[in-house]
Amino acid sequence: MKERVLIVTKFYYRRGGDCIYALNLEQMLRQQGHEVAVFAMDYPENNGSEWSAYWPSEISFSGGAGQKLAALKRTLGTGDVKTCFDRILKDFKPDIVHLNNIHSYISPVVGRMARQAGAKVVWTLHDYKLLCPAYSCLREGQPCELCFHSKWPVVRTKCMKGSMAASVIAFIEARHWNRRKLESVTDAFVCPSGFMAEKMASGGFNKNRLKTLCNFIAPEMAERYRKIDNTTPQERDYYCYVGRLSEEKGIATLLKAASELPYKFKVAGDGPLGDELRRKFGACSNIEFLGMLSSEDVKTLLYGARFSVMPSECYENNPLGVIESFCAGTPVVGASIGGIPELINQSRGMTFRSGDAADLAKAINKAWATDYDRAEIQRGALIEFSPEKYYQRLISEIYR
């Protein structure tokens, strides 16, 4: 009998990499014959779900004092999140409760409740929240590990959104849900990169509970990528970036380098720096801003590109952008930071010093002149990052 799995995630739509993973996990488990339920925060943009009647109410950290108080209560695990989760536990009776990003909008209290109900608790880590109250391990644009052992620096530096109130809430949450409590209710922490596993261990987490398991692509996307023919030569006259237009992603550094090079460059995505970057670089004749694209359009963009670039300036975990590029047969120029270098070897790309526009420009020039075996890149990636391979390891090494 296959395990009944309850997936817990903050939001139930394609909001970011963590949410995409949760949606892909649900689809993959259903295709493998598992009964699956979902628990998320009620939110207007969520996809429809047969389980939405169980979901706790929406909270916001950006409102007045009343909303911030409600948000603080949620982070501590009080209120309707407990009653809602208790109902779904009793009605669905999961064997496995698979947590994703749950801090703040859901609360780790669900892990404790799941353990008390007799379920095995698995937690896939998509960011560094368990080490850094502000999620990103960034301070003033630079990697920071001040909070790995003491959470007070988040208040001293106001790292959470530059707000003292938000930073205090993050501090209270981190102190309340400390490492000891989290380990006591979690059977396995799934780290999508070896880099993340190393950082979790350096922050004091038990190495025996840290399982490294690289991300996978959605089952339907795997099928779409398998239909791409990289054996026929194509004229590829551009390189591209697919992702969020935000400071930590290094897009400003990439655009600075691209504006000084002769090659055509296409940018897909949007974010907080979108308007500023379009004003600054929109007039460059070799740079094109495409905005947000559908998954099918992203596939087409990656396939037609000479290579893609992942210029992150933060502790990137295991970016789907790199994985999908490889599945399209497209090499990647990636920043040497976080888990990115674990994905890239000489046969499918190259790395450069994160945040160094000059070194990035050199890598782009070199990648443009390199003849990669795109068919081999694609073949290897479709095996390495397949949902089938991921499922086999998930079941054998983590669920059982």
CSV table of C-alpha atoms in Angstrom, one decimal:
chain,number,residue,atom,x,y,z
A,1,MET,CA,0.0,0.0,0.0
A,2,LYS,CA,1.5,3.4,-1.0
A,3,GLU,CA,1.8,6.1,1.5
A,4,ARG,CA,-0.8,8.8,1.9
A,5,VAL,CA,1.0,12.1,1.7
A,6,LEU,CA,-0.1,15.5,3.0
A,7,ILE,CA,1.8,18.4,1.3
A,8,VAL,CA,2.1,21.6,3.2
A,9,THR,CA,3.0,24.9,1.5
A,10,LYS,CA,2.4,28.6,2.0
A,11,PHE,CA,0.8,29.3,-1.3
A,12,TYR,CA,-0.9,26.9,-3.8
A,13,TYR,CA,0.1,28.5,-7.2
A,14,ARG,CA,3.2,29.1,-9.2
A,15,ARG,CA,4.5,32.0,-7.0
A,16,GLY,CA,8.1,30.9,-6.8
A,17,GLY,CA,10.4,27.9,-6.9
A,18,ASP,CA,9.2,26.6,-3.6
A,19,CYS,CA,5.5,26.6,-4.7
A,20,ILE,CA,6.4,25.2,-8.1
A,21,TYR,CA,8.2,22.3,-6.3
A,22,ALA,CA,5.1,21.6,-4.2
A,23,LEU,CA,2.8,21.6,-7.2
A,24,ASN,CA,5.2,19.3,-9.1
A,25,LEU,CA,5.5,17.0,-6.0
A,26,GLU,CA,1.8,16.7,-5.8
A,27,GLN,CA,1.5,15.8,-9.5
A,28,MET,CA,4.4,13.3,-9.4
A,29,LEU,CA,3.0,11.5,-6.3
A,30,ARG,CA,-0.5,11.2,-7.8
A,31,GLN,CA,0.9,9.8,-11.0
A,32,GLN,CA,2.8,7.2,-8.9
A,33,GLY,CA,-0.5,6.1,-7.2
A,34,HIS,CA,-0.3,7.9,-3.9
A,35,GLU,CA,-3.3,9.6,-2.3
A,36,VAL,CA,-2.3,13.2,-1.8
A,37,ALA,CA,-3.8,16.1,0.1
A,38,VAL,CA,-2.7,19.8,0.2
A,39,PHE,CA,-2.6,22.3,3.1
A,40,ALA,CA,-1.9,25.9,2.3
A,41,MET,CA,-2.9,29.4,3.4
A,42,ASP,CA,-6.1,30.7,1.8
A,43,TYR,CA,-5.1,33.2,-0.8
A,44,PRO,CA,-6.9,34.8,-3.8
A,45,GLU,CA,-4.4,33.6,-6.4
A,46,ASN,CA,-4.3,30.0,-5.3
A,47,ASN,CA,-5.2,27.2,-7.7
A,48,GLY,CA,-8.5,25.4,-7.1
A,49,SER,CA,-8.2,22.4,-4.7
A,50,GLU,CA,-10.6,19.9,-3.2
A,51,TRP,CA,-8.8,20.5,0.1
A,52,SER,CA,-9.2,24.3,0.2
A,53,ALA,CA,-12.1,24.1,2.7
A,54,TYR,CA,-9.4,23.1,5.3
A,55,TRP,CA,-7.1,26.0,4.7
A,56,PRO,CA,-6.5,28.7,7.3
A,57,SER,CA,-7.3,32.4,6.6
A,58,GLU,CA,-5.0,34.8,4.9
A,59,ILE,CA,-2.7,36.9,7.0
A,60,SER,CA,-0.5,39.9,6.0
A,61,PHE,CA,2.6,41.4,7.5
A,62,SER,CA,2.2,44.7,5.7
A,63,GLY,CA,-0.9,46.1,7.4
A,64,GLY,CA,-1.5,48.0,10.6
A,65,ALA,CA,-0.9,46.9,14.2
A,66,GLY,CA,-3.9,44.6,14.2
A,67,GLN,CA,-2.7,42.7,11.1
A,68,LYS,CA,0.9,42.5,12.4
A,69,LEU,CA,-0.4,41.1,15.7
A,70,ALA,CA,-2.5,38.4,13.8
A,71,ALA,CA,0.6,37.6,11.8
A,72,LEU,CA,2.7,37.2,14.9
A,73,LYS,CA,0.1,34.9,16.4
A,74,ARG,CA,0.2,32.8,13.2
A,75,THR,CA,4.0,32.5,13.3
A,76,LEU,CA,3.8,31.2,16.9
A,77,GLY,CA,1.2,28.6,15.8
A,78,THR,CA,-2.0,29.9,17.4
A,79,GLY,CA,-5.4,30.5,16.1
A,80,ASP,CA,-7.2,28.9,13.1
A,81,VAL,CA,-4.0,27.3,11.7
A,82,LYS,CA,-4.2,24.7,14.5
A,83,THR,CA,-7.9,24.0,14.2
A,84,CYS,CA,-7.7,23.8,10.4
A,85,PHE,CA,-4.7,21.4,10.4
A,86,ASP,CA,-6.3,19.2,13.1
A,87,ARG,CA,-9.3,18.7,10.8
A,88,ILE,CA,-7.3,17.7,7.8
A,89,LEU,CA,-5.1,15.4,9.9
A,90,LYS,CA,-8.2,13.6,11.3
A,91,ASP,CA,-10.0,13.4,7.9
A,92,PHE,CA,-7.1,12.5,5.6
A,93,LYS,CA,-5.0,10.5,8.1
A,94,PRO,CA,-1.6,10.9,6.3
A,95,ASP,CA,1.3,8.6,6.6
A,96,ILE,CA,3.7,11.3,5.5
A,97,VAL,CA,3.4,15.0,6.1
A,98,HIS,CA,5.7,16.7,3.6
A,99,LEU,CA,6.5,20.3,4.6
A,100,ASN,CA,7.8,23.0,2.3
A,101,ASN,CA,8.1,26.7,3.0
A,102,ILE,CA,5.8,27.1,6.0
A,103,HIS,CA,7.3,29.7,8.3
A,104,SER,CA,5.2,32.9,9.0
A,105,TYR,CA,2.2,32.1,6.9
A,106,ILE,CA,1.5,28.6,8.1
A,107,SER,CA,3.8,27.9,11.1
A,108,PRO,CA,6.0,24.9,12.1
A,109,VAL,CA,3.3,24.0,14.6
A,110,VAL,CA,1.9,21.7,11.9
A,111,GLY,CA,5.0,19.6,12.1
A,112,ARG,CA,4.5,19.1,15.8
A,113,MET,CA,0.9,18.2,15.3
A,114,ALA,CA,1.7,15.8,12.5
A,115,ARG,CA,4.3,14.0,14.6
A,116,GLN,CA,1.7,13.8,17.5
A,117,ALA,CA,-0.7,12.2,15.1
A,118,GLY,CA,1.8,9.5,14.2
A,119,ALA,CA,2.8,10.7,10.7
A,120,LYS,CA,6.4,10.9,9.5
A,121,VAL,CA,7.5,14.5,8.9
A,122,VAL,CA,9.7,15.4,6.0
A,123,TRP,CA,10.7,19.0,5.3
A,124,THR,CA,12.1,20.1,2.0
A,125,LEU,CA,14.2,23.3,2.5
A,126,HIS,CA,13.9,25.9,-0.3
A,127,ASP,CA,15.7,28.7,1.5
A,128,TYR,CA,17.8,29.4,4.6
A,129,LYS,CA,14.9,30.4,6.9
A,130,LEU,CA,15.9,27.8,9.6
A,131,LEU,CA,19.4,29.5,9.8
A,132,CYS,CA,18.6,33.1,8.8
A,133,PRO,CA,15.4,34.8,10.2
A,134,ALA,CA,15.4,37.0,7.0
A,135,TYR,CA,15.5,33.9,4.7
A,136,SER,CA,18.3,35.1,2.3
A,137,CYS,CA,21.6,35.0,4.2
A,138,LEU,CA,22.2,38.5,2.7
A,139,ARG,CA,23.1,41.8,4.4
A,140,GLU,CA,23.7,44.9,2.4
A,141,GLY,CA,24.0,42.9,-0.7
A,142,GLN,CA,26.6,40.5,0.6
A,143,PRO,CA,26.4,36.9,2.0
A,144,CYS,CA,25.9,36.9,5.8
A,145,GLU,CA,25.9,34.2,8.4
A,146,LEU,CA,25.6,36.3,11.5
A,147,CYS,CA,22.4,34.5,12.6
A,148,PHE,CA,23.5,30.9,12.2
A,149,HIS,CA,24.0,30.6,16.0
A,150,SER,CA,22.4,33.7,17.5
A,151,LYS,CA,19.2,35.3,16.1
A,152,TRP,CA,19.7,38.7,17.6
A,153,PRO,CA,21.6,40.2,14.7
A,154,VAL,CA,18.4,40.3,12.6
A,155,VAL,CA,17.0,42.9,15.0
A,156,ARG,CA,20.3,44.8,15.3
A,157,THR,CA,20.7,45.1,11.5
A,158,LYS,CA,16.9,45.3,10.7
A,159,CYS,CA,17.6,42.7,8.0
A,160,MET,CA,13.9,41.7,7.5
A,161,LYS,CA,12.7,44.1,4.8
A,162,GLY,CA,14.6,46.9,6.5
A,163,SER,CA,11.9,47.1,9.1
A,164,MET,CA,12.4,47.0,12.8
A,165,ALA,CA,8.8,45.6,13.4
A,166,ALA,CA,9.3,42.9,10.8
A,167,SER,CA,12.7,42.1,12.1
A,168,VAL,CA,11.4,41.8,15.7
A,169,ILE,CA,8.7,39.4,14.5
A,170,ALA,CA,11.3,37.4,12.6
A,171,PHE,CA,13.4,37.2,15.8
A,172,ILE,CA,10.6,36.1,18.0
A,173,GLU,CA,9.6,33.5,15.5
A,174,ALA,CA,13.2,32.2,15.2
A,175,ARG,CA,13.6,32.0,19.0
A,176,HIS,CA,10.3,30.3,19.4
A,177,TRP,CA,10.9,27.7,16.7
A,178,ASN,CA,14.5,27.0,17.5
A,179,ARG,CA,16.7,24.2,16.2
A,180,ARG,CA,15.9,21.9,19.1
A,181,LYS,CA,12.1,22.2,18.6
A,182,LEU,CA,12.3,21.8,14.8
A,183,GLU,CA,14.6,18.7,15.0
A,184,SER,CA,12.3,17.1,17.6
A,185,VAL,CA,9.4,17.1,15.1
A,186,THR,CA,11.2,16.4,11.8
A,187,ASP,CA,12.4,13.0,10.6
A,188,ALA,CA,14.3,14.3,7.6
A,189,PHE,CA,15.3,17.7,6.2
A,190,VAL,CA,15.6,17.5,2.4
A,191,CYS,CA,18.4,19.8,1.2
A,192,PRO,CA,18.3,20.3,-2.6
A,193,SER,CA,22.0,21.0,-2.7
A,194,GLY,CA,25.1,19.8,-0.9
A,195,PHE,CA,25.9,23.5,-0.2
A,196,MET,CA,22.7,23.9,1.8
A,197,ALA,CA,23.3,20.6,3.7
A,198,GLU,CA,26.7,21.9,4.7
A,199,LYS,CA,25.3,25.3,5.9
A,200,MET,CA,22.6,23.5,7.9
A,201,ALA,CA,25.2,21.4,9.6
A,202,SER,CA,27.4,24.4,10.3
A,203,GLY,CA,24.3,26.0,11.9
A,204,GLY,CA,24.1,23.0,14.3
A,205,PHE,CA,21.6,20.8,12.7
A,206,ASN,CA,22.1,17.0,13.0
A,207,LYS,CA,23.9,15.7,9.9
A,208,ASN,CA,22.0,12.4,10.2
A,209,ARG,CA,18.7,14.2,9.5
A,210,LEU,CA,20.0,16.1,6.5
A,211,LYS,CA,19.3,14.4,3.1
A,212,THR,CA,20.7,15.9,-0.1
A,213,LEU,CA,18.3,15.4,-3.0
A,214,CYS,CA,18.5,17.6,-6.1
A,215,ASN,CA,15.3,19.2,-7.5
A,216,PHE,CA,13.5,17.7,-10.5
A,217,ILE,CA,11.4,19.0,-13.4
A,218,ALA,CA,7.6,18.6,-13.6
A,219,PRO,CA,6.4,15.4,-15.3
A,220,GLU,CA,4.7,17.3,-18.1
A,221,MET,CA,7.7,19.5,-18.6
A,222,ALA,CA,10.0,16.5,-18.8
A,223,GLU,CA,7.8,15.2,-21.7
A,224,ARG,CA,7.9,18.5,-23.5
A,225,TYR,CA,11.7,18.7,-23.2
A,226,ARG,CA,12.1,15.1,-24.5
A,227,LYS,CA,10.4,16.3,-27.7
A,228,ILE,CA,13.1,18.9,-28.4
A,229,ASP,CA,15.5,17.9,-31.1
A,230,ASN,CA,19.1,19.0,-30.4
A,231,THR,CA,20.6,16.9,-33.1
A,232,THR,CA,19.8,19.3,-35.9
A,233,PRO,CA,22.0,22.4,-36.1
A,234,GLN,CA,20.2,25.6,-35.4
A,235,GLU,CA,21.2,29.3,-35.7
A,236,ARG,CA,21.2,30.6,-32.1
A,237,ASP,CA,21.9,34.3,-32.1
A,238,TYR,CA,21.2,35.3,-28.5
A,239,TYR,CA,21.7,34.3,-24.9
A,240,CYS,CA,19.2,34.7,-22.1
A,241,TYR,CA,18.2,35.1,-18.5
A,242,VAL,CA,15.1,33.6,-17.0
A,243,GLY,CA,14.2,34.6,-13.4
A,244,ARG,CA,13.2,37.2,-10.9
A,245,LEU,CA,14.5,40.8,-11.5
A,246,SER,CA,15.8,41.5,-8.0
A,247,GLU,CA,19.0,42.5,-6.4
A,248,GLU,CA,20.0,39.1,-5.0
A,249,LYS,CA,19.6,37.4,-8.4
A,250,GLY,CA,22.5,39.5,-9.8
A,251,ILE,CA,20.5,40.7,-12.8
A,252,ALA,CA,21.9,44.3,-12.5
A,253,THR,CA,25.4,42.9,-12.8
A,254,LEU,CA,24.4,40.8,-15.8
A,255,LEU,CA,22.8,43.7,-17.6
A,256,LYS,CA,25.9,45.9,-16.9
A,257,ALA,CA,28.1,43.2,-18.6
A,258,ALA,CA,25.6,42.6,-21.4
A,259,SER,CA,25.3,46.3,-22.3
A,260,GLU,CA,29.1,46.4,-23.0
A,261,LEU,CA,29.0,43.2,-25.2
A,262,PRO,CA,27.9,42.9,-28.8
A,263,TYR,CA,25.7,39.8,-28.4
A,264,LYS,CA,21.9,39.9,-28.4
A,265,PHE,CA,20.6,39.3,-24.9
A,266,LYS,CA,17.0,38.4,-23.9
A,267,VAL,CA,15.6,38.9,-20.4
A,268,ALA,CA,12.5,36.9,-19.2
A,269,GLY,CA,10.8,37.7,-15.9
A,270,ASP,CA,9.9,40.6,-13.7
A,271,GLY,CA,10.4,41.7,-10.1
A,272,PRO,CA,11.1,44.7,-7.8
A,273,LEU,CA,14.0,46.0,-10.1
A,274,GLY,CA,12.0,45.6,-13.3
A,275,ASP,CA,11.0,49.2,-13.9
A,276,GLU,CA,14.4,50.6,-12.9
A,277,LEU,CA,16.3,48.1,-15.1
A,278,ARG,CA,14.1,48.7,-18.1
A,279,ARG,CA,14.7,52.5,-17.8
A,280,LYS,CA,18.4,52.0,-17.5
A,281,PHE,CA,19.0,49.4,-20.1
A,282,GLY,CA,15.8,49.4,-22.3
A,283,ALA,CA,17.5,51.7,-24.9
A,284,CYS,CA,20.4,49.2,-25.5
A,285,SER,CA,19.9,47.8,-29.0
A,286,ASN,CA,21.1,44.4,-28.0
A,287,ILE,CA,19.0,43.9,-24.9
A,288,GLU,CA,15.3,42.8,-25.0
A,289,PHE,CA,13.0,42.6,-22.0
A,290,LEU,CA,10.3,40.0,-22.6
A,291,GLY,CA,8.4,40.2,-19.3
A,292,MET,CA,6.8,37.2,-17.7
A,293,LEU,CA,6.6,34.1,-19.9
A,294,SER,CA,4.5,30.9,-19.8
A,295,SER,CA,6.3,27.7,-19.1
A,296,GLU,CA,6.0,26.7,-22.8
A,297,ASP,CA,7.5,30.1,-23.9
A,298,VAL,CA,10.4,29.6,-21.4
A,299,LYS,CA,11.1,26.2,-23.0
A,300,THR,CA,11.1,27.8,-26.4
A,301,LEU,CA,13.3,30.7,-25.3
A,302,LEU,CA,15.9,28.3,-23.6
A,303,TYR,CA,16.0,26.0,-26.6
A,304,GLY,CA,16.7,28.9,-29.0
A,305,ALA,CA,19.4,30.4,-26.8
A,306,ARG,CA,23.1,29.9,-27.3
A,307,PHE,CA,23.3,29.6,-23.5
A,308,SER,CA,21.5,31.0,-20.4
A,309,VAL,CA,23.0,32.9,-17.5
A,310,MET,CA,22.4,32.4,-13.7
A,311,PRO,CA,24.2,35.4,-12.2
A,312,SER,CA,23.0,35.1,-8.5
A,313,GLU,CA,24.7,37.0,-5.8
A,314,CYS,CA,23.1,35.1,-2.9
A,315,TYR,CA,23.4,31.6,-1.6
A,316,GLU,CA,21.3,30.1,-4.4
A,317,ASN,CA,20.1,26.7,-3.4
A,318,ASN,CA,19.3,24.4,-6.4
A,319,PRO,CA,17.9,26.7,-9.1
A,320,LEU,CA,15.3,25.2,-11.4
A,321,GLY,CA,16.4,27.7,-14.1
A,322,VAL,CA,19.7,25.9,-14.4
A,323,ILE,CA,18.0,22.5,-14.5
A,324,GLU,CA,15.4,23.5,-17.1
A,325,SER,CA,18.2,25.1,-19.3
A,326,PHE,CA,20.1,21.8,-19.3
A,327,CYS,CA,16.9,19.8,-20.1
A,328,ALA,CA,16.5,22.1,-23.2
A,329,GLY,CA,20.1,21.2,-24.1
A,330,THR,CA,21.2,24.7,-23.4
A,331,PRO,CA,24.5,25.3,-21.5
A,332,VAL,CA,24.7,27.7,-18.5
A,333,VAL,CA,27.0,30.4,-17.4
A,334,GLY,CA,26.6,30.4,-13.6
A,335,ALA,CA,27.8,32.4,-10.7
A,336,SER,CA,30.2,30.4,-8.4
A,337,ILE,CA,28.0,30.7,-5.3
A,338,GLY,CA,25.7,28.5,-3.3
A,339,GLY,CA,24.6,25.3,-5.0
A,340,ILE,CA,25.1,26.6,-8.6
A,341,PRO,CA,28.6,25.1,-9.1
A,342,GLU,CA,27.4,21.7,-8.1
A,343,LEU,CA,25.2,21.6,-11.3
A,344,ILE,CA,27.7,23.0,-13.8
A,345,ASN,CA,30.7,21.1,-15.3
A,346,GLN,CA,32.9,21.8,-18.4
A,347,SER,CA,30.7,19.9,-20.7
A,348,ARG,CA,27.6,21.9,-20.0
A,349,GLY,CA,28.8,25.4,-19.0
A,350,MET,CA,31.1,27.4,-16.9
A,351,THR,CA,31.2,29.6,-13.8
A,352,PHE,CA,32.4,33.1,-12.9
A,353,ARG,CA,33.0,35.1,-9.7
A,354,SER,CA,29.6,36.1,-8.3
A,355,GLY,CA,29.0,39.9,-8.5
A,356,ASP,CA,32.0,40.5,-10.8
A,357,ALA,CA,30.8,42.1,-14.0
A,358,ALA,CA,34.2,41.9,-15.7
A,359,ASP,CA,34.6,38.2,-15.0
A,360,LEU,CA,31.0,37.6,-16.1
A,361,ALA,CA,31.7,39.3,-19.4
A,362,LYS,CA,34.8,37.1,-19.9
A,363,ALA,CA,32.7,34.0,-19.3
A,364,ILE,CA,30.0,35.2,-21.7
A,365,ASN,CA,32.6,35.7,-24.4
A,366,LYS,CA,34.1,32.3,-23.8
A,367,ALA,CA,30.7,30.6,-23.8
A,368,TRP,CA,29.7,32.3,-27.0
A,369,ALA,CA,32.8,30.9,-28.7
A,370,THR,CA,32.4,27.3,-27.2
A,371,ASP,CA,30.8,24.6,-29.2
A,372,TYR,CA,28.8,22.5,-26.7
A,373,ASP,CA,27.2,19.1,-27.4
A,374,ARG,CA,23.6,20.2,-26.8
A,375,ALA,CA,22.2,16.7,-27.5
A,376,GLU,CA,24.4,15.2,-24.8
A,377,ILE,CA,23.6,18.0,-22.3
A,378,GLN,CA,19.9,17.3,-22.9
A,379,ARG,CA,20.2,13.6,-22.7
A,380,GLY,CA,22.1,13.6,-19.4
A,381,ALA,CA,19.8,16.2,-17.8
A,382,LEU,CA,16.6,14.4,-18.7
A,383,ILE,CA,17.9,11.4,-16.8
A,384,GLU,CA,19.6,13.2,-13.9
A,385,PHE,CA,16.6,15.6,-13.1
A,386,SER,CA,13.8,13.3,-14.1
A,387,PRO,CA,10.7,12.9,-11.8
A,388,GLU,CA,11.2,9.1,-12.0
A,389,LYS,CA,14.7,9.3,-10.5
A,390,TYR,CA,13.6,11.8,-7.9
A,391,TYR,CA,10.7,9.6,-6.9
A,392,GLN,CA,12.8,6.5,-6.5
A,393,ARG,CA,15.2,8.3,-4.2
A,394,LEU,CA,12.4,10.1,-2.3
A,395,ILE,CA,10.7,6.8,-1.5
A,396,SER,CA,13.8,4.6,-0.8
A,397,GLU,CA,15.9,7.2,1.2
A,398,ILE,CA,13.4,9.5,2.8
A,399,TYR,CA,9.8,8.3,3.0
A,400,ARG,CA,10.7,4.7,4.1
